[in-house]
XYZ file of C-alpha atoms in Angstrom:
77
model
C 64.336 -111.804 189.729
C 67.790 -112.229 191.129
C 68.283 -114.288 194.249
C 70.994 -113.614 197.045
C 73.415 -116.292 197.781
C 71.680 -116.836 201.154
C 68.269 -117.268 199.341
C 69.924 -119.753 196.943
C 71.225 -121.790 199.844
C 67.877 -121.916 201.460
C 66.262 -123.088 198.295
C 68.859 -125.727 197.843
C 68.227 -126.922 201.341
C 64.569 -127.126 200.888
C 64.965 -128.777 197.437
C 67.382 -131.325 198.909
C 64.720 -132.337 201.654
C 61.865 -132.527 199.136
C 63.835 -134.362 196.375
C 65.956 -136.464 198.791
C 68.799 -135.692 196.459
C 71.695 -133.179 197.078
C 73.006 -133.467 193.507
C 69.520 -132.670 191.966
C 69.075 -129.707 194.304
C 72.451 -128.126 193.510
C 71.675 -128.641 189.703
C 68.539 -126.861 190.018
C 70.142 -124.003 191.947
C 73.006 -123.883 189.473
C 70.497 -123.377 186.673
C 68.868 -120.541 188.625
C 72.211 -118.881 188.985
C 73.031 -119.149 185.353
C 69.593 -117.693 184.603
C 70.260 -114.735 186.779
C 73.789 -114.259 185.206
C 72.013 -114.305 181.697
C 69.468 -111.868 182.768
C 72.226 -109.593 184.063
C 74.065 -110.029 180.741
C 70.939 -109.176 178.725
C 70.145 -106.172 180.829
C 73.745 -104.895 180.058
C 73.280 -105.537 176.388
C 69.958 -103.796 176.338
C 71.545 -100.818 178.089
C 74.324 -100.595 175.484
C 71.775 -100.814 172.679
C 69.872 -97.974 174.183
C 73.062 -95.982 174.409
C 73.693 -96.638 170.740
C 70.278 -95.688 169.706
C 70.491 -92.361 171.843
C 73.782 -91.693 170.036
C 72.208 -92.267 166.581
C 69.270 -89.945 167.382
C 71.676 -87.198 168.066
C 73.360 -87.447 164.691
C 71.958 -85.069 162.171
C 72.130 -87.128 159.122
C 71.390 -84.214 156.825
C 74.785 -82.792 157.588
C 76.787 -86.102 157.345
C 78.863 -86.217 154.207
C 79.272 -89.484 152.514
C 82.433 -89.756 150.452
C 82.030 -90.765 147.028
C 83.478 -94.111 145.943
C 87.239 -93.851 144.875
C 87.881 -94.521 141.286
C 90.132 -97.452 140.294
C 93.653 -96.369 139.565
C 95.245 -97.068 136.285
C 97.402 -99.714 138.220
C 94.370 -102.077 138.597
C 93.025 -101.736 135.229
């Protein structure tokens, strides 16, 4: 669940009153912001993974030619 900046400010104000500490309230809200950013990054990674999986599903591996391993040249013997 991502919070808007306004919601975070309201949460920070309520925490400040409850904890009687502006620094602790700000720390907690910063943790929530970081969590929201991490969730967004994870969502983006999952989307990229889904795109890759979809691409792999479209490949007909029966038609893919795998080159044979090149032989060593006489220079390296």
